[in-house]
């Protein structure tokens, strides 16, 4: 098997390195989101890209298009990366994604016209599509279930840390020469991806991918290492190997391929995989259309609308995103206690009210710029305070549920593929909003915040009626939450209760019966295998750990 650099580290050190690598990769993603809004308003960038004259942007459609090109690349990167991740392995595919991101960032920094810049943005987007799909999947395949929540907290603190860095770097060099003010922030993006490129050889391949490619001895060797330098005969290692083998077998079922999921889950029957793909994709669309990008990516413009000068707008933008880092860390306190649905509803209510108040106060401030400058300044400060309220509560109650939900609604054997649709929703949502936001701010100003405030109110009933609660649900329960042919949560919960009651209150038995029922409806696939092995392994693990539950009990996800 040869020498492996990760062998020199203790097991916990290997996991720490992988989580650190994931964090650095997502700092890049957050930084890329936050840097463009400020950079695109600098005189040097405006001249290079041809979007205006001096410090004034006159072609907002082109400005938005240059921003959206990044997400256009990410749409293709997510699916190509997922496919290559299965073909070549997580390490090789992640390395390719990191290289694409690195060179895309370097090309953005060195751009001499808008055509070169837009090509560079697409290349960077392809890379981040790889990274968002593969890195998170890779981490989930190496970590244990009880560590998943803390891993997601790490991921999204890192994401907002990237936005935080982008804003403060732009502020710190605001007095530099025109070329440096936009080239340096874009070139700085290369650093996180260079760290990822260098770090990938130090971490192990995914055991699940190795077993899928008949390299069981390597997979077991890695599991022994990352589970605390255990022996291959350890009962915990034996049980985990059994479960991974069962999941790998199940993943070959034709209902778990991209085409079937995209076409509505033709072979998934009562599992309704197509519906789950729509829910994951739509939730990311909802998140992006409720105003977060207008707050973090275009914060400087927001503060200018509040009648602040460019210097104050710049440092307040950095401070705003600092609140985002704090809010994301605070999400760990509420995400499991309140549940995904309640967190989202609280965030939408607070965000909607905050946006309406921001719009009203900006309008009042602008009306008094000439007649009463001091009162205008007070009103502008009040508008800004509600921008801080929005970002803090968004990061505390919204960002983590929207991303973690896309992983929780899928069976283990198809989670990586299913998660691609969540990333697709993120790319489409970010791409469209970053395209239209500069146009909206330029043409309708404070009315933009009214629009996004209304979107928060519109989406509240969608969450209530169509999104089942996943907090505190075990792997066995997830499939049962989607067993009804109805789209409504109430109907699915009624079906959930019926099936569990018929199983004598044993959720694992109810889930196994559901899978056997689905398998019985589709026996034409020559590669089809019974999923009883998956359920046997899961039931065995749960019974040994004392996790068998009655109808009224819940286990943690």
Coordinates of C-alpha atoms in Angstrom, one line a residue, residues 11-511:
X11 CA -6.2 9.3 14.6
X12 CA -7.8 12.5 16.1
X13 CA -5.1 14.5 14.4
X14 CA -6.1 13.2 11.0
X15 CA -9.8 14.2 11.6
X16 CA -8.7 17.6 12.9
X17 CA -6.6 18.1 9.7
X18 CA -9.5 17.1 7.5
X19 CA -11.9 19.5 9.3
X20 CA -9.3 22.2 9.1
X21 CA -8.9 21.6 5.4
X22 CA -12.7 21.8 5.0
X23 CA -12.8 25.0 6.9
X24 CA -10.0 26.6 4.8
X25 CA -11.9 25.6 1.6
X26 CA -15.1 27.2 2.8
X27 CA -13.2 30.4 3.8
X28 CA -12.5 30.6 0.1
X29 CA -16.1 30.2 -0.8
X30 CA -17.3 32.8 1.7
X31 CA -14.5 35.2 0.7
X32 CA -15.4 34.9 -3.0
X33 CA -19.0 35.8 -2.2
X34 CA -18.0 38.8 -0.1
X35 CA -15.2 40.3 -2.2
X36 CA -16.9 41.1 -5.4
X37 CA -19.5 43.6 -4.1
X38 CA -16.7 45.9 -2.8
X39 CA -14.1 45.3 -5.6
X40 CA -16.6 46.0 -8.4
X41 CA -17.1 49.5 -7.2
X42 CA -13.4 50.6 -7.3
X43 CA -12.2 52.8 -10.1
X44 CA -9.5 50.4 -11.3
X45 CA -12.0 47.5 -11.7
X46 CA -14.6 49.7 -13.3
X47 CA -12.1 50.8 -15.9
X48 CA -10.8 47.2 -16.5
X49 CA -14.2 45.7 -16.9
X50 CA -15.9 48.5 -18.7
X51 CA -18.9 48.8 -16.4
X52 CA -18.7 52.6 -15.9
X53 CA -16.5 55.6 -15.6
X54 CA -14.3 56.8 -12.7
X55 CA -16.0 55.6 -9.5
X56 CA -19.5 55.3 -11.0
X57 CA -21.0 52.1 -12.3
X58 CA -23.3 52.8 -15.2
X59 CA -23.7 49.3 -16.6
X60 CA -25.3 47.4 -13.6
X61 CA -26.5 44.6 -15.8
X62 CA -22.9 43.8 -16.8
X63 CA -21.7 44.2 -13.2
X64 CA -24.3 41.7 -12.1
X65 CA -23.4 39.3 -14.9
X66 CA -19.8 39.3 -14.0
X67 CA -20.8 38.3 -10.4
X68 CA -23.2 35.6 -11.6
X69 CA -20.6 33.9 -13.8
X70 CA -19.1 32.4 -10.7
X71 CA -22.3 30.6 -9.8
X72 CA -22.9 29.6 -13.4
X73 CA -19.6 27.6 -13.2
X74 CA -20.6 26.2 -9.8
X75 CA -23.8 24.7 -11.3
X76 CA -21.7 22.4 -13.6
X77 CA -19.0 22.0 -11.1
X78 CA -21.3 20.4 -8.5
X79 CA -22.4 17.6 -10.8
X80 CA -19.1 17.1 -12.6
X81 CA -17.3 17.1 -9.3
X82 CA -19.8 14.5 -7.8
X83 CA -19.3 12.3 -10.9
X84 CA -15.5 12.5 -10.8
X85 CA -15.6 12.0 -7.0
X86 CA -17.2 8.7 -7.6
X87 CA -14.9 7.7 -10.5
X88 CA -11.5 9.0 -9.2
X89 CA -12.0 9.2 -5.5
X90 CA -12.6 12.1 -3.1
X91 CA -8.9 13.1 -2.9
X92 CA -8.2 13.4 -6.6
X93 CA -11.5 15.1 -7.4
X94 CA -11.0 17.6 -4.5
X95 CA -7.5 18.3 -5.8
X96 CA -8.8 19.0 -9.2
X97 CA -11.4 21.4 -7.7
X98 CA -8.8 23.2 -5.6
X99 CA -6.6 23.6 -8.7
X100 CA -9.5 25.1 -10.7
X101 CA -10.3 27.5 -7.9
X102 CA -6.7 28.5 -7.5
X103 CA -6.1 29.2 -11.2
X104 CA -9.5 30.9 -11.5
X105 CA -8.6 33.3 -8.7
X106 CA -5.2 34.0 -10.2
X107 CA -6.8 34.7 -13.6
X108 CA -9.3 37.1 -11.9
X109 CA -6.4 38.9 -10.3
X110 CA -4.6 39.2 -13.6
X111 CA -7.6 40.1 -15.8
X112 CA -7.1 42.8 -18.4
X113 CA -10.7 43.0 -19.7
X114 CA -14.2 41.8 -18.9
X115 CA -14.0 38.8 -21.2
X116 CA -11.0 37.4 -19.4
X117 CA -12.5 38.2 -16.0
X118 CA -15.8 36.4 -16.8
X119 CA -13.9 33.3 -18.0
X120 CA -11.9 33.4 -14.8
X121 CA -15.1 33.6 -12.7
X122 CA -16.5 30.5 -14.5
X123 CA -13.3 28.6 -13.8
X124 CA -13.4 29.5 -10.1
X125 CA -17.1 28.5 -10.0
X126 CA -16.3 25.1 -11.5
X127 CA -13.8 24.7 -8.7
X128 CA -16.0 25.7 -5.9
X129 CA -18.8 23.4 -7.3
X130 CA -16.3 20.5 -6.9
X131 CA -15.3 21.7 -3.4
X132 CA -18.8 22.2 -2.0
X133 CA -19.8 18.7 -3.2
X134 CA -16.8 16.7 -2.5
X135 CA -15.2 18.2 0.6
X136 CA -18.5 18.1 2.6
X137 CA -19.2 14.6 1.5
X138 CA -15.7 13.5 2.3
X139 CA -15.9 15.0 5.8
X140 CA -19.2 13.3 6.5
X141 CA -17.8 9.9 5.3
X142 CA -14.9 10.2 7.7
X143 CA -16.7 11.6 10.7
X144 CA -19.1 9.8 12.9
X145 CA -22.8 10.7 13.1
X146 CA -22.6 12.3 16.5
X147 CA -19.9 14.7 15.2
X148 CA -21.9 15.9 12.2
X149 CA -23.5 18.9 13.9
X150 CA -20.2 20.3 15.2
X151 CA -18.7 19.8 11.8
X152 CA -21.5 21.9 10.1
X153 CA -20.9 24.6 12.7
X154 CA -17.3 24.7 11.8
X155 CA -18.1 24.8 8.1
X156 CA -20.4 27.8 8.3
X157 CA -18.4 29.8 10.8
X158 CA -15.6 29.4 8.2
X159 CA -17.9 30.5 5.4
X160 CA -18.8 33.8 7.2
X161 CA -15.2 34.2 8.3
X162 CA -14.3 34.4 4.6
X163 CA -16.9 37.1 4.0
X164 CA -15.5 38.9 7.1
X165 CA -12.0 38.8 5.7
X166 CA -13.1 40.1 2.3
X167 CA -14.7 43.2 3.8
X168 CA -11.9 44.0 6.2
X169 CA -9.2 43.5 3.5
X170 CA -11.1 45.8 1.2
X171 CA -11.4 48.4 3.9
X172 CA -7.7 48.1 4.9
X173 CA -6.5 48.9 1.3
X174 CA -9.1 51.5 0.5
X175 CA -6.4 54.2 0.3
X176 CA -4.1 52.3 -2.0
X177 CA -3.6 52.9 -5.8
X178 CA -6.5 51.9 -8.1
X179 CA -4.9 48.7 -9.5
X180 CA -3.9 47.4 -6.1
X181 CA -7.4 48.0 -4.6
X182 CA -9.0 45.4 -6.8
X183 CA -6.1 43.1 -7.8
X184 CA -4.9 42.3 -4.3
X185 CA -8.2 41.2 -2.8
X186 CA -8.8 38.9 -5.8
X187 CA -5.3 37.6 -5.7
X188 CA -5.6 36.9 -2.0
X189 CA -8.2 34.2 -2.8
X190 CA -5.4 32.0 -4.0
X191 CA -4.0 31.5 -0.5
X192 CA -6.8 29.4 0.9
X193 CA -6.8 27.1 -2.1
X194 CA -3.0 26.8 -2.1
X195 CA -3.3 25.5 1.5
X196 CA -6.0 23.0 0.4
X197 CA -3.8 21.8 -2.5
X198 CA -0.8 21.3 -0.2
X199 CA -2.9 19.7 2.5
X200 CA -4.8 17.1 0.5
X201 CA -1.9 14.5 0.4
X202 CA -1.9 14.5 4.2
X203 CA -5.4 13.2 4.6
X204 CA -6.8 9.8 3.8
X205 CA -9.3 8.7 1.1
X206 CA -12.9 8.0 2.0
X207 CA -13.4 4.5 3.4
X208 CA -16.7 4.3 1.6
X209 CA -15.2 5.1 -1.8
X210 CA -12.4 2.5 -1.2
X211 CA -14.9 -0.2 -0.3
X212 CA -17.0 0.7 -3.4
X213 CA -13.9 0.0 -5.4
X214 CA -13.0 -3.3 -3.7
X215 CA -10.1 -1.9 -1.6
X216 CA -11.4 -3.1 1.7
X217 CA -8.0 -3.5 3.4
X218 CA -7.1 0.2 2.8
X219 CA -10.6 1.2 4.0
X220 CA -10.3 -0.8 7.2
X221 CA -6.8 0.6 7.8
X222 CA -8.1 4.2 7.6
X223 CA -11.1 3.4 9.8
X224 CA -8.9 2.0 12.5
X225 CA -6.7 5.1 12.3
X226 CA -9.4 7.8 12.5
X227 CA -11.5 5.9 15.1
X228 CA -8.6 6.2 17.6
X229 CA -5.9 3.9 16.3
X230 CA -8.0 0.8 17.0
X231 CA -7.4 -2.8 15.9
X232 CA -9.3 -4.2 12.9
X233 CA -10.9 -6.8 15.2
X234 CA -12.4 -4.1 17.4
X235 CA -16.2 -4.7 17.6
X236 CA -16.9 -1.0 16.7
X237 CA -14.7 -1.3 13.6
X238 CA -16.4 -4.6 12.6
X239 CA -19.9 -3.1 12.9
X240 CA -18.9 0.1 11.0
X241 CA -17.4 -2.0 8.1
X242 CA -20.6 -4.1 7.9
X243 CA -22.7 -0.9 7.6
X244 CA -20.5 0.7 5.0
X245 CA -20.5 -2.5 2.9
X246 CA -24.3 -2.6 3.1
X247 CA -24.6 1.0 2.1
X248 CA -22.2 0.6 -0.8
X249 CA -24.3 -2.4 -2.1
X250 CA -27.4 -0.3 -1.8
X251 CA -25.9 2.6 -3.7
X252 CA -26.0 0.5 -6.9
X253 CA -29.8 0.5 -7.0
X254 CA -31.0 2.3 -10.1
X255 CA -33.3 4.5 -8.1
X256 CA -30.1 6.2 -6.7
X257 CA -28.7 7.5 -10.0
X258 CA -28.7 11.2 -11.0
X259 CA -31.1 10.8 -13.8
X260 CA -33.8 9.0 -11.8
X261 CA -33.6 11.6 -9.0
X262 CA -33.7 14.5 -11.5
X263 CA -36.7 13.0 -13.3
X264 CA -38.8 12.8 -10.1
X265 CA -37.6 9.5 -8.7
X266 CA -39.3 7.1 -11.2
X267 CA -37.9 4.0 -9.4
X268 CA -38.1 5.3 -5.9
X269 CA -41.8 4.7 -5.2
X270 CA -42.8 5.6 -1.7
X271 CA -39.3 7.0 -1.0
X272 CA -40.1 10.0 -3.2
X273 CA -36.4 10.9 -3.9
X274 CA -37.5 13.4 -6.5
X275 CA -39.5 15.3 -4.0
X276 CA -36.5 15.4 -1.6
X277 CA -34.3 16.8 -4.4
X278 CA -36.8 19.6 -5.0
X279 CA -37.0 20.4 -1.3
X280 CA -33.2 20.6 -0.9
X281 CA -32.9 22.8 -4.1
X282 CA -35.9 25.0 -3.2
X283 CA -34.7 25.7 0.3
X284 CA -31.4 27.1 -1.0
X285 CA -33.4 29.2 -3.5
X286 CA -35.5 30.5 -0.6
X287 CA -32.4 31.4 1.5
X288 CA -30.9 33.4 -1.3
X289 CA -34.1 35.3 -2.2
X290 CA -34.8 36.5 1.4
X291 CA -32.1 39.2 1.3
X292 CA -28.8 37.8 2.6
X293 CA -26.7 38.7 -0.4
X294 CA -28.0 42.2 -0.6
X295 CA -26.8 42.6 3.0
X296 CA -23.4 40.9 2.9
X297 CA -22.2 41.2 -0.6
X298 CA -23.5 44.7 -1.2
X299 CA -23.3 46.1 2.3
X300 CA -21.2 49.1 1.3
X301 CA -24.0 50.1 -1.1
X302 CA -26.6 49.7 1.6
X303 CA -24.7 52.1 3.9
X304 CA -24.3 54.6 1.1
X305 CA -28.1 54.5 0.6
X306 CA -28.3 55.3 4.3
X307 CA -26.4 58.6 3.6
X308 CA -22.9 57.5 4.9
X309 CA -19.8 58.5 3.1
X310 CA -17.7 55.8 1.3
X311 CA -15.1 55.5 4.2
X312 CA -17.7 54.9 6.9
X313 CA -19.7 52.6 4.6
X314 CA -16.6 50.5 4.0
X315 CA -15.7 49.9 7.7
X316 CA -19.3 49.4 8.7
X317 CA -19.6 46.7 6.0
X318 CA -16.7 44.9 7.7
X319 CA -18.3 45.2 11.1
X320 CA -21.6 43.9 9.7
X321 CA -20.0 40.7 8.6
X322 CA -18.2 40.3 11.9
X323 CA -21.6 40.0 13.4
X324 CA -22.2 37.2 11.0
X325 CA -19.3 35.2 12.4
X326 CA -20.7 35.6 15.9
X327 CA -24.3 34.6 14.8
X328 CA -23.1 31.5 13.0
X329 CA -21.3 30.3 16.1
X330 CA -24.4 31.0 18.1
X331 CA -26.4 28.7 15.8
X332 CA -25.1 25.7 17.7
X333 CA -27.2 26.8 20.7
X334 CA -30.6 26.6 18.9
X335 CA -30.3 24.4 15.8
X336 CA -31.2 21.1 17.7
X337 CA -33.2 22.6 20.5
X338 CA -35.7 24.5 18.4
X339 CA -35.6 22.3 15.3
X340 CA -35.1 23.2 11.7
X341 CA -38.6 24.5 10.9
X342 CA -38.9 26.7 13.9
X343 CA -35.5 28.2 13.4
X344 CA -36.3 29.1 9.8
X345 CA -39.7 30.6 10.8
X346 CA -38.1 32.8 13.5
X347 CA -35.5 33.9 11.0
X348 CA -38.0 34.8 8.3
X349 CA -40.1 36.8 10.7
X350 CA -37.2 38.8 12.1
X351 CA -35.6 39.2 8.6
X352 CA -38.8 40.5 7.1
X353 CA -39.4 43.1 9.8
X354 CA -35.8 44.2 9.6
X355 CA -35.9 44.7 5.9
X356 CA -39.1 46.7 6.0
X357 CA -37.6 48.9 8.7
X358 CA -34.3 49.3 6.7
X359 CA -36.4 50.4 3.6
X360 CA -38.5 52.9 5.6
X361 CA -35.5 54.4 7.4
X362 CA -33.4 54.7 4.3
X363 CA -36.3 56.5 2.5
X364 CA -36.8 58.9 5.5
X365 CA -33.0 59.5 5.6
X366 CA -32.8 60.3 1.9
X367 CA -35.7 62.7 2.1
X368 CA -33.9 64.8 4.8
X369 CA -30.4 64.8 3.3
X370 CA -30.8 68.5 2.2
X371 CA -33.4 69.9 4.6
X372 CA -32.1 68.3 7.8
X373 CA -28.7 66.6 7.5
X374 CA -28.3 65.8 11.2
X375 CA -31.7 64.0 11.3
X376 CA -30.8 62.3 8.0
X377 CA -27.7 60.9 9.7
X378 CA -29.7 59.7 12.7
X379 CA -32.2 57.9 10.5
X380 CA -29.4 56.4 8.4
X381 CA -27.8 55.0 11.6
X382 CA -31.1 53.5 12.6
X383 CA -31.4 51.8 9.2
X384 CA -27.9 50.4 9.6
X385 CA -28.7 49.0 13.0
X386 CA -31.5 46.8 11.5
X387 CA -29.0 45.6 8.9
X388 CA -27.0 44.2 11.8
X389 CA -30.1 42.7 13.3
X390 CA -30.9 41.0 10.0
X391 CA -27.4 39.5 9.6
X392 CA -27.1 38.3 13.2
X393 CA -30.5 36.5 13.2
X394 CA -30.0 35.1 9.7
X395 CA -26.7 33.5 10.7
X396 CA -28.1 32.2 14.0
X397 CA -31.4 30.8 12.7
X398 CA -31.2 30.4 9.0
X399 CA -27.9 29.5 7.4
X400 CA -27.2 26.2 9.2
X401 CA -30.8 24.8 8.8
X402 CA -30.8 25.5 5.1
X403 CA -27.6 23.6 4.5
X404 CA -27.9 20.8 7.0
X405 CA -31.5 20.0 5.9
X406 CA -30.1 19.0 2.4
X407 CA -28.0 16.2 4.0
X408 CA -30.6 15.0 6.5
X409 CA -33.4 14.2 4.1
X410 CA -31.5 11.6 2.1
X411 CA -30.8 7.9 2.9
X412 CA -27.1 7.3 3.6
X413 CA -26.5 5.4 0.4
X414 CA -27.5 8.4 -1.9
X415 CA -26.7 11.3 0.4
X416 CA -23.7 12.6 -1.7
X417 CA -25.7 12.5 -5.0
X418 CA -28.8 14.1 -3.3
X419 CA -26.7 16.8 -1.8
X420 CA -25.7 17.9 -5.4
X421 CA -29.2 19.2 -5.9
X422 CA -28.9 21.3 -2.8
X423 CA -25.7 22.8 -4.2
X424 CA -27.5 23.3 -7.5
X425 CA -30.1 25.3 -5.6
X426 CA -27.4 27.4 -3.9
X427 CA -25.7 28.1 -7.3
X428 CA -28.9 29.1 -9.0
X429 CA -30.1 31.2 -6.1
X430 CA -26.8 33.1 -5.7
X431 CA -26.3 33.4 -9.4
X432 CA -29.7 35.0 -10.1
X433 CA -29.7 37.3 -7.0
X434 CA -26.1 38.5 -7.6
X435 CA -27.2 39.4 -11.1
X436 CA -30.3 41.3 -10.2
X437 CA -29.2 43.0 -6.9
X438 CA -26.9 45.7 -8.5
X439 CA -29.6 46.4 -11.0
X440 CA -32.3 46.7 -8.3
X441 CA -30.2 49.0 -6.1
X442 CA -29.4 51.2 -9.0
X443 CA -32.9 51.5 -10.3
X444 CA -35.3 51.2 -7.4
X445 CA -33.0 51.8 -4.4
X446 CA -34.7 51.4 -1.0
X447 CA -37.6 49.5 -2.7
X448 CA -35.2 46.6 -3.1
X449 CA -35.5 46.0 0.7
X450 CA -39.3 46.0 0.5
X451 CA -39.1 43.3 -2.2
X452 CA -36.8 41.0 -0.1
X453 CA -38.8 41.7 3.0
X454 CA -42.0 40.5 1.2
X455 CA -40.1 37.3 0.1
X456 CA -39.5 36.4 3.8
X457 CA -43.3 36.6 4.4
X458 CA -44.1 34.6 1.3
X459 CA -41.9 31.7 2.1
X460 CA -43.1 31.1 5.7
X461 CA -46.2 29.0 4.7
X462 CA -44.0 27.0 2.3
X463 CA -41.8 25.9 5.1
X464 CA -44.9 25.2 7.3
X465 CA -46.8 23.1 4.8
X466 CA -44.1 21.2 2.8
X467 CA -41.0 20.7 4.9
X468 CA -41.1 17.9 7.5
X469 CA -39.0 18.4 10.7
X470 CA -35.8 16.4 10.7
X471 CA -34.2 17.5 14.0
X472 CA -33.9 14.6 16.4
X473 CA -34.8 12.1 13.8
X474 CA -32.8 8.9 13.3
X475 CA -31.6 7.6 9.9
X476 CA -34.4 5.0 10.1
X477 CA -37.1 7.7 10.5
X478 CA -36.1 9.9 7.5
X479 CA -37.6 7.7 4.8
X480 CA -40.8 7.4 6.8
X481 CA -41.2 11.2 6.8
X482 CA -41.7 11.1 3.0
X483 CA -43.8 8.0 2.6
X484 CA -47.1 9.7 1.7
X485 CA -47.9 10.5 -1.9
X486 CA -49.1 13.9 -0.7
X487 CA -46.7 16.9 -0.6
X488 CA -48.2 18.1 2.7
X489 CA -46.3 17.7 6.0
X490 CA -49.6 16.8 7.8
X491 CA -50.3 13.9 5.4
X492 CA -46.8 12.6 5.6
X493 CA -46.8 12.7 9.4
X494 CA -50.1 10.8 9.4
X495 CA -48.6 8.2 7.2
X496 CA -45.5 8.1 9.4
X497 CA -47.7 7.4 12.5
X498 CA -49.7 4.8 10.7
X499 CA -46.6 2.8 9.6
X500 CA -44.9 3.0 13.0
X501 CA -48.1 1.9 14.8
X502 CA -48.4 -1.1 12.5
X503 CA -44.8 -2.0 13.3
X504 CA -45.6 -2.0 17.0
X505 CA -43.9 1.3 17.7
X506 CA -40.5 0.0 16.3
X507 CA -39.3 2.7 13.9
X508 CA -36.5 0.5 12.5
X509 CA -38.9 -2.2 11.6
X510 CA -41.3 0.3 10.0
X511 CA -38.4 1.7 7.9

